[in-house]
Coordinates of C-alpha atoms in Angstrom, one line a residue:
Chain D
M153 CA -40.5 15.0 -17.2
T154 CA -43.8 16.0 -19.3
S155 CA -46.6 17.4 -17.4
A156 CA -48.8 14.4 -18.2
G157 CA -46.0 12.3 -16.6
L158 CA -45.7 14.6 -13.6
I159 CA -49.7 14.1 -13.1
R160 CA -49.4 10.3 -13.4
A161 CA -46.7 10.3 -11.0
L162 CA -48.5 12.5 -8.4
C163 CA -51.6 10.2 -8.9
A164 CA -49.3 7.2 -8.1
A165 CA -48.0 9.1 -5.2
G166 CA -51.5 9.8 -3.9
T167 CA -52.3 6.0 -4.2
L168 CA -49.2 5.2 -2.1
I169 CA -50.2 7.5 0.3
L170 CA -53.7 5.9 0.5
L171 CA -52.1 2.6 0.7
A172 CA -49.5 3.5 3.5
S173 CA -52.2 4.9 5.6
A174 CA -54.5 1.8 5.2
C175 CA -51.2 -0.3 6.5
A176 CA -50.5 2.0 9.6
G177 CA -51.4 1.3 13.0
G178 CA -50.8 -2.6 13.0
P179 CA -50.9 -4.8 15.7
K180 CA -48.6 -3.9 18.7
L181 CA -46.5 -7.0 19.0
P182 CA -44.3 -7.7 21.8
P183 CA -40.6 -8.2 20.7
P184 CA -39.8 -11.8 19.8
P185 CA -37.7 -13.3 22.6
P186 CA -33.8 -13.5 21.5
Q187 CA -33.9 -17.3 22.2
S188 CA -36.7 -17.9 19.5
F189 CA -34.2 -17.2 16.7
D190 CA -32.1 -19.8 15.1
R191 CA -28.5 -19.4 16.1
A192 CA -27.3 -20.4 12.6
E193 CA -29.4 -17.8 11.1
V194 CA -28.2 -15.3 13.6
A195 CA -24.6 -16.0 12.5
Q196 CA -25.7 -15.6 8.8
G197 CA -27.3 -12.4 9.8
F198 CA -24.1 -11.2 11.3
A199 CA -22.3 -11.8 8.2
L200 CA -24.8 -9.8 6.2
A201 CA -25.0 -6.8 8.5
K202 CA -21.3 -6.6 8.1
L203 CA -21.5 -6.7 4.3
G204 CA -24.0 -4.2 4.4
D205 CA -22.3 -1.9 7.0
C206 CA -25.6 -1.4 8.9
Q207 CA -23.4 -0.3 11.8
G208 CA -21.6 2.3 9.9
C209 CA -24.9 4.6 9.5
H210 CA -26.9 3.3 12.6
T211 CA -24.2 4.2 15.1
A212 CA -23.5 7.8 16.5
D213 CA -19.9 8.8 17.1
G214 CA -18.9 7.2 20.3
G215 CA -22.5 5.7 20.6
V216 CA -23.8 2.1 21.2
A217 CA -23.7 0.0 18.0
Y218 CA -27.0 0.0 16.1
A219 CA -28.7 2.4 18.4
G220 CA -28.6 5.2 15.6
G221 CA -28.3 8.9 16.1
L222 CA -25.8 9.5 13.5
P223 CA -26.3 12.8 11.5
L224 CA -26.4 12.4 7.8
K225 CA -25.8 15.5 5.7
T226 CA -27.8 15.7 2.6
P227 CA -28.4 18.4 0.0
F228 CA -31.9 18.7 1.7
G229 CA -30.7 19.1 5.4
T230 CA -29.6 16.7 8.1
L231 CA -31.1 13.3 8.8
Y232 CA -30.5 11.5 12.1
T233 CA -30.2 7.6 11.7
T234 CA -32.5 5.3 13.5
N235 CA -32.2 3.2 16.4
I236 CA -32.3 -0.6 14.9
T237 CA -31.6 -2.4 18.2
P238 CA -34.8 -4.4 19.3
D239 CA -36.0 -1.9 22.0
A240 CA -39.8 -1.9 22.0
Q241 CA -40.2 1.9 22.2
T242 CA -37.5 3.4 20.4
G243 CA -36.1 0.7 18.2
L244 CA -37.3 -2.3 16.1
G245 CA -38.8 -4.2 18.7
R246 CA -42.3 -4.3 17.5
Y247 CA -41.3 -4.9 14.1
S248 CA -42.5 -8.4 12.8
K249 CA -40.4 -10.0 10.2
D250 CA -42.9 -8.9 7.5
A251 CA -42.9 -5.3 8.8
F252 CA -39.0 -5.6 8.8
V253 CA -38.9 -7.0 5.1
R254 CA -41.2 -4.2 3.9
A255 CA -39.2 -1.6 5.4
M256 CA -36.1 -3.0 3.8
R257 CA -37.7 -3.5 0.3
R258 CA -40.2 -0.9 0.3
G259 CA -38.9 1.7 2.6
V260 CA -42.2 1.9 4.7
R261 CA -42.0 2.0 8.5
A262 CA -44.0 -0.2 10.6
D263 CA -46.5 2.2 11.3
G264 CA -46.8 3.0 7.5
A265 CA -44.9 6.2 7.2
H266 CA -42.4 6.4 4.4
L267 CA -38.7 6.2 5.1
Y268 CA -36.2 8.6 3.6
P269 CA -34.3 7.0 0.8
A270 CA -31.0 7.8 2.5
F271 CA -31.9 4.4 3.6
P272 CA -30.9 2.7 0.7
Y273 CA -34.0 0.4 0.0
D274 CA -33.5 0.9 -3.7
H275 CA -30.7 -1.5 -3.1
F276 CA -32.2 -3.7 -0.2
A277 CA -35.2 -4.2 -2.5
Y278 CA -33.1 -6.9 -4.4
A279 CA -32.1 -8.9 -1.1
D280 CA -33.6 -12.3 -1.1
D281 CA -36.0 -13.8 1.5
R282 CA -33.6 -16.1 3.3
D283 CA -31.1 -13.2 3.7
L284 CA -33.6 -10.4 5.2
S285 CA -34.9 -13.3 7.6
A286 CA -31.3 -13.8 8.8
L287 CA -30.6 -10.1 8.9
Y288 CA -33.8 -9.7 11.2
A289 CA -32.9 -12.6 13.3
F290 CA -29.2 -10.8 14.0
L291 CA -30.7 -7.5 14.8
M292 CA -33.7 -8.9 16.8
T293 CA -31.1 -10.7 19.1
R294 CA -29.0 -7.6 19.8
R295 CA -29.1 -5.9 23.1
P296 CA -32.1 -3.5 23.0
V297 CA -30.9 0.2 23.9
A298 CA -33.7 2.8 24.5
R299 CA -32.5 5.7 22.5
T300 CA -34.5 8.1 20.3
A301 CA -32.7 9.7 17.3
P302 CA -32.7 13.7 17.4
A303 CA -35.4 15.1 15.2
N304 CA -34.4 15.6 11.5
R305 CA -33.6 18.9 10.4
L306 CA -34.5 19.1 6.7
I307 CA -35.5 22.0 4.3
P308 CA -39.2 22.2 3.1
P309 CA -40.8 20.2 1.4
A310 CA -38.3 17.3 2.2
N311 CA -39.4 17.8 5.9
I312 CA -42.8 16.3 5.0
R313 CA -42.5 12.6 4.8
G314 CA -45.5 12.4 2.5
V315 CA -43.3 14.0 -0.1
I316 CA -41.2 10.7 -0.2
A317 CA -44.4 9.1 -1.8
V318 CA -43.8 11.4 -4.8
W319 CA -40.1 10.7 -4.7
K320 CA -41.0 7.0 -4.8
A321 CA -43.4 7.4 -7.6
L322 CA -40.7 9.2 -9.8
F323 CA -37.6 7.1 -9.1
F324 CA -38.3 4.1 -7.0
H325 CA -39.4 1.1 -9.4
P326 CA -37.4 -1.9 -8.0
G327 CA -37.4 -5.4 -9.8
P328 CA -38.1 -8.5 -8.0
P329 CA -35.6 -9.7 -5.3
A330 CA -32.5 -11.6 -6.7
A331 CA -31.6 -15.3 -5.6
P332 CA -28.3 -15.9 -7.1
D333 CA -26.7 -19.3 -7.2
P334 CA -24.7 -19.7 -4.1
N335 CA -22.1 -21.8 -5.9
D336 CA -21.2 -18.9 -8.4
P337 CA -19.0 -16.4 -6.9
R338 CA -19.4 -13.8 -9.7
A339 CA -23.3 -14.1 -9.2
R340 CA -23.0 -13.9 -5.8
G341 CA -20.7 -10.8 -5.9
A342 CA -23.2 -9.1 -8.2
Y343 CA -26.0 -9.9 -5.8
L344 CA -24.2 -8.6 -2.8
V345 CA -22.7 -5.4 -4.6
E346 CA -26.3 -4.6 -5.9
S347 CA -28.5 -5.4 -2.8
L348 CA -27.1 -5.5 0.7
G349 CA -23.8 -4.0 -0.1
H350 CA -25.3 -1.0 -1.7
C351 CA -22.0 0.2 -3.3
G352 CA -24.1 2.3 -5.6
A353 CA -25.4 4.6 -2.8
C354 CA -22.1 6.3 -2.8
H355 CA -20.4 5.2 -6.0
T356 CA -23.2 6.1 -8.6
P357 CA -24.1 9.7 -9.4
H358 CA -27.3 11.1 -7.9
N359 CA -29.8 13.5 -9.7
A360 CA -30.9 16.8 -8.0
L361 CA -33.6 15.0 -5.9
G362 CA -31.1 12.6 -4.5
A363 CA -32.0 9.5 -6.7
E364 CA -29.4 7.3 -8.2
Q365 CA -28.9 7.8 -12.0
T366 CA -29.2 4.1 -12.7
R367 CA -27.9 4.5 -16.3
Q368 CA -24.7 5.7 -14.8
A369 CA -24.4 2.9 -12.2
L370 CA -21.2 3.1 -10.4
D371 CA -19.8 5.5 -12.5
G372 CA -18.7 7.6 -9.3
G373 CA -20.4 9.7 -7.0
Y374 CA -20.3 12.2 -3.8
Q375 CA -20.7 11.5 -0.3
E376 CA -20.1 13.6 2.8
G377 CA -17.3 15.8 1.1
W378 CA -15.6 12.8 -0.6
Y379 CA -15.6 11.6 -4.1
A380 CA -16.7 7.9 -4.4
P381 CA -14.6 6.9 -7.6
P382 CA -15.9 4.6 -10.5
L383 CA -16.3 1.1 -9.9
N384 CA -16.4 0.1 -13.5
A385 CA -14.4 0.7 -16.8
L386 CA -14.2 4.5 -15.8
T387 CA -11.9 3.7 -12.7
P388 CA -9.2 6.2 -12.6
A389 CA -6.8 3.4 -11.3
S390 CA -3.4 3.4 -12.8
V391 CA -2.9 -0.3 -12.5
P392 CA -5.9 -2.5 -13.1
W393 CA -7.6 -4.1 -10.0
T394 CA -7.6 -7.9 -9.6
P395 CA -9.8 -9.9 -7.5
E396 CA -6.9 -10.8 -5.1
R397 CA -6.1 -7.0 -4.7
L398 CA -9.7 -6.0 -4.0
E399 CA -10.2 -8.9 -1.8
R400 CA -7.1 -7.8 0.3
Y401 CA -8.2 -4.2 0.1
F402 CA -11.6 -5.2 1.6
K403 CA -9.9 -7.0 4.5
T404 CA -7.1 -4.4 5.3
G405 CA -8.3 -1.1 3.9
L406 CA -5.1 -0.7 2.0
D407 CA -3.6 -1.6 -1.6
R408 CA -0.2 -0.6 -2.3
D409 CA -0.8 0.0 -6.0
H410 CA -3.9 2.0 -5.5
A411 CA -4.6 3.8 -2.1
A412 CA -5.6 3.6 1.6
A413 CA -9.4 3.4 2.4
A414 CA -10.4 7.0 3.7
G415 CA -13.4 9.1 4.4
P416 CA -16.9 7.0 4.4
M417 CA -14.8 4.1 2.7
G418 CA -13.0 3.7 6.1
T419 CA -15.9 3.0 7.7
V420 CA -17.2 0.5 5.3
I421 CA -13.8 -1.3 5.6
R422 CA -14.0 -1.7 9.5
E423 CA -17.2 -3.7 9.0
L424 CA -16.2 -5.3 5.6
A425 CA -13.1 -6.7 7.2
K426 CA -15.3 -8.9 9.5
A427 CA -17.5 -10.3 6.7
P428 CA -16.8 -13.9 5.6
D429 CA -14.0 -14.5 3.3
A430 CA -16.0 -16.1 0.5
D431 CA -18.5 -13.0 0.3
R432 CA -15.5 -10.5 0.2
R433 CA -14.1 -12.6 -2.5
A434 CA -17.3 -12.8 -4.5
M435 CA -17.5 -9.1 -4.3
A436 CA -14.0 -8.7 -5.3
V437 CA -14.4 -11.2 -8.3
Y438 CA -17.6 -9.3 -9.5
L439 CA -16.2 -5.7 -9.0
A440 CA -12.7 -6.5 -10.7
E441 CA -14.7 -7.6 -13.7
L442 CA -16.8 -4.4 -14.0
M443 CA -13.5 -2.2 -13.7
K444 CA -11.6 -4.1 -16.4
P445 CA -10.7 -1.4 -18.9
S446 CA -12.9 -1.8 -22.3
P447 CA -11.0 -2.8 -25.4
A448 CA -11.3 0.9 -26.5
G449 CA -10.2 2.2 -23.1
R450 CA -6.9 3.4 -21.6
G451 CA -5.5 0.1 -20.4
Q452 CA -2.8 0.6 -18.2
T453 CA -1.3 4.1 -18.1
A454 CA 2.4 4.6 -17.8
L455 CA 3.5 6.0 -14.4
V456 CA 4.5 9.7 -14.5
D457 CA 6.8 11.7 -12.4
R458 CA 7.4 15.0 -14.0
A459 CA 9.0 16.9 -11.1
A460 CA 10.6 19.5 -13.0
A461 CA 7.7 20.5 -15.2
A462 CA 5.4 20.5 -12.2
A463 CA 7.8 22.6 -10.2
S464 CA 7.9 25.5 -12.9
A465 CA 4.3 25.5 -13.3
H466 CA 3.6 25.4 -9.5
P467 CA 6.7 26.8 -7.6
Q468 CA 5.0 27.5 -4.5
G469 CA 3.2 24.0 -4.6
A470 CA 6.8 22.5 -5.1
S471 CA 8.4 24.1 -1.9
L472 CA 5.3 23.5 0.1
Y473 CA 5.5 19.7 -0.9
A474 CA 9.2 19.6 -0.2
G475 CA 8.4 20.9 3.3
A476 CA 5.2 19.2 4.2
C477 CA 5.0 16.2 2.1
A478 CA 8.4 14.8 1.0
S479 CA 9.5 13.6 4.2
C480 CA 7.1 10.7 3.9
H481 CA 6.2 10.4 0.2
E482 CA 9.5 10.6 -1.7
P483 CA 11.0 7.2 -2.6
G484 CA 13.2 6.0 0.3
A485 CA 11.3 8.1 3.0
P486 CA 10.6 5.8 6.0
M487 CA 6.8 5.7 5.0
M488 CA 7.5 4.3 1.7
L489 CA 9.5 1.5 3.2
Q490 CA 6.5 0.3 4.9
G491 CA 4.7 -0.4 1.6
R492 CA 2.5 2.5 1.4
P493 CA 1.2 3.5 -2.0
P494 CA 3.6 5.5 -3.9
L495 CA 1.8 8.9 -5.2
P496 CA 2.3 8.1 -8.8
L497 CA 0.0 5.1 -8.1
G498 CA -2.3 6.9 -5.7
T499 CA -5.9 6.8 -7.1
P500 CA -7.1 10.0 -5.8
L501 CA -4.6 11.9 -8.0
H502 CA -6.0 10.7 -11.1
E503 CA -9.6 11.2 -10.2
A504 CA -11.8 13.8 -12.3
D505 CA -12.6 15.5 -9.0
P506 CA -10.1 16.9 -6.6
R507 CA -11.9 16.4 -3.5
D508 CA -10.2 13.0 -2.4
T509 CA -6.9 14.6 -2.7
I510 CA -8.1 17.7 -0.8
Q511 CA -9.7 15.8 2.1
I512 CA -6.8 13.7 2.8
V513 CA -4.6 16.7 3.1
L514 CA -7.1 18.5 5.1
Q515 CA -8.3 15.6 7.4
G516 CA -5.3 13.1 7.1
L517 CA -5.7 9.4 7.3
Q518 CA -6.6 7.3 10.3
P519 CA -6.2 3.6 10.2
P520 CA -9.6 2.1 9.6
L521 CA -8.4 -1.1 11.5
G522 CA -6.2 0.5 14.1
G523 CA -3.0 -0.7 14.8
A524 CA -0.1 -0.3 12.3
G525 CA -2.3 0.6 9.5
P526 CA -1.8 3.6 7.2
Y527 CA -1.7 6.8 8.9
M528 CA -1.2 10.4 7.8
P529 CA -1.5 13.6 10.0
A530 CA -4.0 16.2 9.3
F531 CA -3.0 19.5 7.6
G532 CA -6.3 21.4 7.7
S533 CA -5.4 23.4 10.8
S534 CA -1.9 24.3 9.7
L535 CA -2.3 25.0 5.9
T536 CA -4.5 27.6 4.6
D537 CA -7.1 27.1 1.5
A538 CA -4.6 28.6 -1.1
Q539 CA -1.5 26.4 0.3
V540 CA -3.6 23.1 0.1
A541 CA -4.8 24.2 -3.4
E542 CA -1.0 24.9 -4.2
I543 CA 0.0 21.4 -3.1
A544 CA -3.1 19.7 -4.9
A545 CA -2.1 21.3 -8.3
Y546 CA 1.6 20.6 -7.9
V547 CA 1.0 16.8 -7.0
R548 CA -1.6 16.4 -9.8
A549 CA 0.8 18.1 -12.4
R550 CA 3.6 15.9 -11.3
Y551 CA 2.1 12.5 -10.7
S552 CA -0.9 12.3 -13.2
D553 CA -1.2 12.7 -17.0
R554 CA -4.7 13.7 -16.6
P555 CA -5.7 17.3 -17.2
P556 CA -5.1 20.0 -14.2
W557 CA -8.0 20.5 -11.8
S558 CA -9.6 23.8 -11.9
N559 CA -10.8 26.2 -9.1
L560 CA -8.8 24.4 -6.6
T561 CA -9.0 27.2 -3.8
A562 CA -12.7 27.2 -4.0
A563 CA -12.9 23.4 -3.8
V564 CA -10.6 23.5 -0.7
A565 CA -12.8 25.9 1.1
E566 CA -16.0 23.7 0.0
A567 CA -14.3 20.5 1.2
R568 CA -13.6 22.2 4.6
K569 CA -17.2 23.1 5.0
Q570 CA -18.6 19.5 3.8
G571 CA -15.9 17.6 5.8
A572 CA -16.6 19.4 9.3
S573 CA -19.1 17.6 11.4
Chain J
M389 CA 13.7 37.0 2.7
I390 CA 10.9 35.5 4.8
V391 CA 9.4 37.6 7.2
L392 CA 8.1 35.6 10.2
N393 CA 6.0 36.5 13.2
V394 CA 7.1 34.5 16.3
N395 CA 5.4 35.4 19.8
G396 CA 4.7 38.8 18.5
R397 CA 7.9 39.9 17.0
D398 CA 8.8 39.9 13.3
H399 CA 11.9 38.1 12.0
S400 CA 13.5 38.5 8.5
L401 CA 15.1 35.3 7.6
D402 CA 17.1 34.3 4.7
V403 CA 16.3 30.5 4.5
P404 CA 15.0 28.2 1.7
P405 CA 11.4 28.4 1.6
E406 CA 10.7 24.7 2.0
T407 CA 12.7 24.6 5.4
P408 CA 10.7 23.1 8.1
L409 CA 9.3 25.8 10.7
L410 CA 10.7 23.7 13.5
Y411 CA 14.4 24.0 12.0
V412 CA 13.9 27.8 11.8
L413 CA 12.5 28.1 15.1
R414 CA 15.3 26.1 16.6
N415 CA 18.5 26.8 14.7
D416 CA 17.8 30.4 13.6
L417 CA 15.7 31.9 16.4
Q418 CA 17.2 29.8 19.3
L419 CA 13.6 28.9 20.7
N420 CA 14.3 25.3 21.7
G421 CA 11.1 24.7 23.4
A422 CA 9.6 22.7 20.2
K423 CA 11.5 19.4 19.8
F424 CA 12.4 17.0 16.9
G425 CA 10.6 13.8 17.8
C426 CA 9.8 11.7 14.6
G427 CA 9.8 14.4 11.8
L428 CA 6.7 12.9 10.3
G429 CA 3.8 14.4 12.2
Q430 CA 3.0 11.4 14.2
C431 CA 4.4 12.3 17.8
G432 CA 3.6 15.9 18.5
A433 CA 6.7 16.9 20.1
C434 CA 7.1 19.8 17.6
T435 CA 3.5 21.3 18.0
V436 CA 3.4 25.0 18.1
Q437 CA 0.5 27.5 17.3
V438 CA 0.0 29.0 13.8
D439 CA -3.1 31.5 13.8
G440 CA -4.0 30.0 17.0
Q441 CA -4.2 26.4 15.7
A442 CA -2.0 23.4 16.8
A443 CA 0.3 22.6 14.1
Y444 CA 3.2 20.1 13.6
S445 CA 6.3 22.7 13.0
C446 CA 8.2 19.6 11.7
L447 CA 5.9 19.4 8.7
L448 CA 5.3 23.1 8.0
P449 CA 7.3 24.7 5.8
V450 CA 8.4 28.1 6.9
S451 CA 7.0 29.7 3.5
A452 CA 3.7 28.5 4.6
A453 CA 4.0 30.2 8.1
A454 CA 5.0 33.7 6.6
G455 CA 2.5 36.4 7.2
R456 CA 0.8 34.2 10.0
H457 CA 1.0 34.5 13.7
V458 CA 3.5 31.6 15.2
R459 CA 3.3 31.1 18.9
T460 CA 5.8 28.7 20.7
V461 CA 5.9 27.6 24.4
E462 CA 8.4 30.6 25.1
G463 CA 5.4 32.8 24.2
L464 CA 3.4 31.7 27.2
G465 CA 5.7 32.8 29.9
T466 CA 9.0 32.6 31.4
V467 CA 10.6 30.5 34.2
E468 CA 10.3 33.4 36.5
K469 CA 6.7 34.2 35.3
P470 CA 5.1 31.0 33.9
G471 CA 1.8 31.1 32.0
V472 CA -1.3 29.7 33.5
L473 CA -0.9 26.3 31.6
Q474 CA 2.9 26.3 32.1
R475 CA 2.1 26.6 35.9
A476 CA -0.6 24.1 35.9
F477 CA 1.8 21.5 34.3
E478 CA 4.4 22.3 36.8
T479 CA 2.2 21.9 39.7
E480 CA 0.8 18.5 38.5
Q481 CA 4.4 17.6 38.0
A482 CA 3.1 16.5 34.3
A483 CA 6.7 16.0 33.0
Q484 CA 8.8 12.7 33.4
C485 CA 11.6 13.2 30.9
G486 CA 9.8 16.5 29.5
Y487 CA 10.5 15.8 25.8
C488 CA 6.9 16.0 24.9
I489 CA 5.7 18.8 27.2
A490 CA 6.2 21.8 25.1
G491 CA 4.3 20.3 22.5
M492 CA 1.7 19.0 24.7
I493 CA 1.5 22.5 26.2
M494 CA 1.0 24.0 22.9
R495 CA -1.8 21.8 21.7
A496 CA -3.6 22.2 25.0
Q497 CA -3.2 26.0 24.8
A498 CA -4.8 25.8 21.3
L499 CA -7.8 24.2 23.0
L500 CA -8.2 26.4 25.7
D501 CA -7.6 29.6 23.5
A502 CA -10.9 28.3 21.4
N503 CA -12.7 26.7 24.3
P504 CA -11.7 27.9 27.9
R505 CA -14.0 25.2 29.6
P506 CA -13.7 21.9 27.5
S507 CA -15.5 18.8 28.3
E508 CA -13.3 15.7 29.4
A509 CA -14.1 14.1 25.9
Q510 CA -13.1 17.2 24.1
I511 CA -9.7 17.5 26.0
R512 CA -9.0 13.8 25.3
A513 CA -10.1 14.0 21.4
H514 CA -7.9 17.2 21.1
M515 CA -5.1 15.9 22.9
Q516 CA -4.9 12.4 21.0
P517 CA -2.3 13.2 18.2
N518 CA 0.5 13.9 20.9
L519 CA 2.4 11.0 22.6
C520 CA 4.2 10.8 25.7
R521 CA 6.6 7.8 25.7
C522 CA 7.0 8.1 29.8
G523 CA 3.2 7.7 30.1
T524 CA 2.4 10.7 32.0
H525 CA -0.9 11.2 30.1
M526 CA -3.1 11.2 33.3
R527 CA -0.9 14.0 34.8
I528 CA -1.0 16.0 31.5
L529 CA -4.8 15.7 31.5
R530 CA -5.0 16.8 35.2
A531 CA -2.7 19.9 34.3
I532 CA -5.1 20.9 31.6
R533 CA -8.1 20.6 33.7
R534 CA -6.3 22.5 36.4
A535 CA -5.6 25.5 33.8
A536 CA -9.2 25.5 32.8
G537 CA -10.4 25.5 36.3
L538 CA -12.3 22.1 36.1
P539 CA -12.3 19.3 38.7
P540 CA -9.1 17.3 38.8
D541 CA -10.6 13.9 38.3
G542 CA -12.4 14.9 35.1
K543 CA -15.8 13.8 36.4
M544 CA -18.2 16.4 35.8
E545 CA -19.9 15.2 32.9
A546 CA -23.2 14.8 34.4
A547 CA -23.7 18.7 34.5

């Protein structure tokens, strides 16, 4: 940015701070009684809350749903998510609908303070009035829970909320809310993906100041020690996604030709599985279209299994794989007979970044929806960094035609650090 | 040749490097405490400690354990002189058929080594991977609390 641009941005930020202070200290309304909300609107809000996975971030491990307190690790320190139950003192109880809509679309708290952009208002800005009204009705009819989130632990200057005004001046320029034709599934899908679904919050790369690089929308990003793969023509999938397969993946967290949902996506699936079929279908239609390989692109890759070459390049990895992985992952193993993705199709093995493969080995997989879903034991406590790196190098060489990953041992150490809560 | 340190003793073994540690313990070293349950890392009957951490020995190639410290249930005590945790399992009669117990004890020992006075939530989260088909989990939990000197009913969370 030029110095003139920076000055302009700072002036704009100053104006925002003034505006924000002018809004501060609004009337202290009592929470609206739950029975004042229309039941159909509450039901619609429930569906939208599932699509937006509000619960995933606004619930602490083992805590009450929507009562907040989940630590979010960012490059700028740890943020704790807020209580969005309608408790008057610690939650949204005193938010009017207008204050709620302003928070969602402009990232401004009821008292006028700026909200950190970890709350993805850069997406929610596109949500239309009716949907925000329904979401408000849903949240305001939850059971109020008195719970204050722990204080954020951020590094200077990110610990000063006023700095968010500068950030907004630089990076937050939302267009008007979208109002898609409800009868057009593709348009509805695009709207949900871009607005309440906020897929880009993980799947779009972020710049050094944590803003989405909108010119590389859905090109793949990093979140909580995991890599969120591209959701466009850059997809590393070996077999093209279809709307039907995506829809099933959203509902079950598993697709035999790609992968099982893991890491932060596991949390997303838990909520997405409860969303209305038509909305899951709409998102699937839109995303499958985005992921269509471009005419100049790769199209379908031939599946590879170069066992001999991989074993001669990584003999130690091959023997570790034989003892630790083969009893489930080789053809004919009991796991494979249950319809789990064969490794040559496993999306993580074809990603540009090794961290999903590493995290799955370290942390294993828990079925996001419980029951008989895909499960893998964690190897983080039994294998060393160098051993996990050997296995990753071997499976990449054996099952993918992409270039080898580099600096794997360091990547394992880093993945351990970022994956630990 | 692979040199494997088990319960403080080095053993030189002529076995293929991918052999699961469990097979080496049972077949080559006659340490039959750890059991073969599922062979898929899903039941925990084969649990031993590797460098102090609980590990499924059925899914750990012996080459991955070489140069590290392996500890099995035999390393905690003997029939005549059981270890603290073994004695607690006995006192609480935590075994029904007993097949899972060596794995249960070794997973619990890894927790108590790192955290001698765990909370009830920490005990339950830590023991979650190990299964007992007889259903003696409540007694197993009591035995772990007993070994840690915690109230037997697990109700101490108010402190």
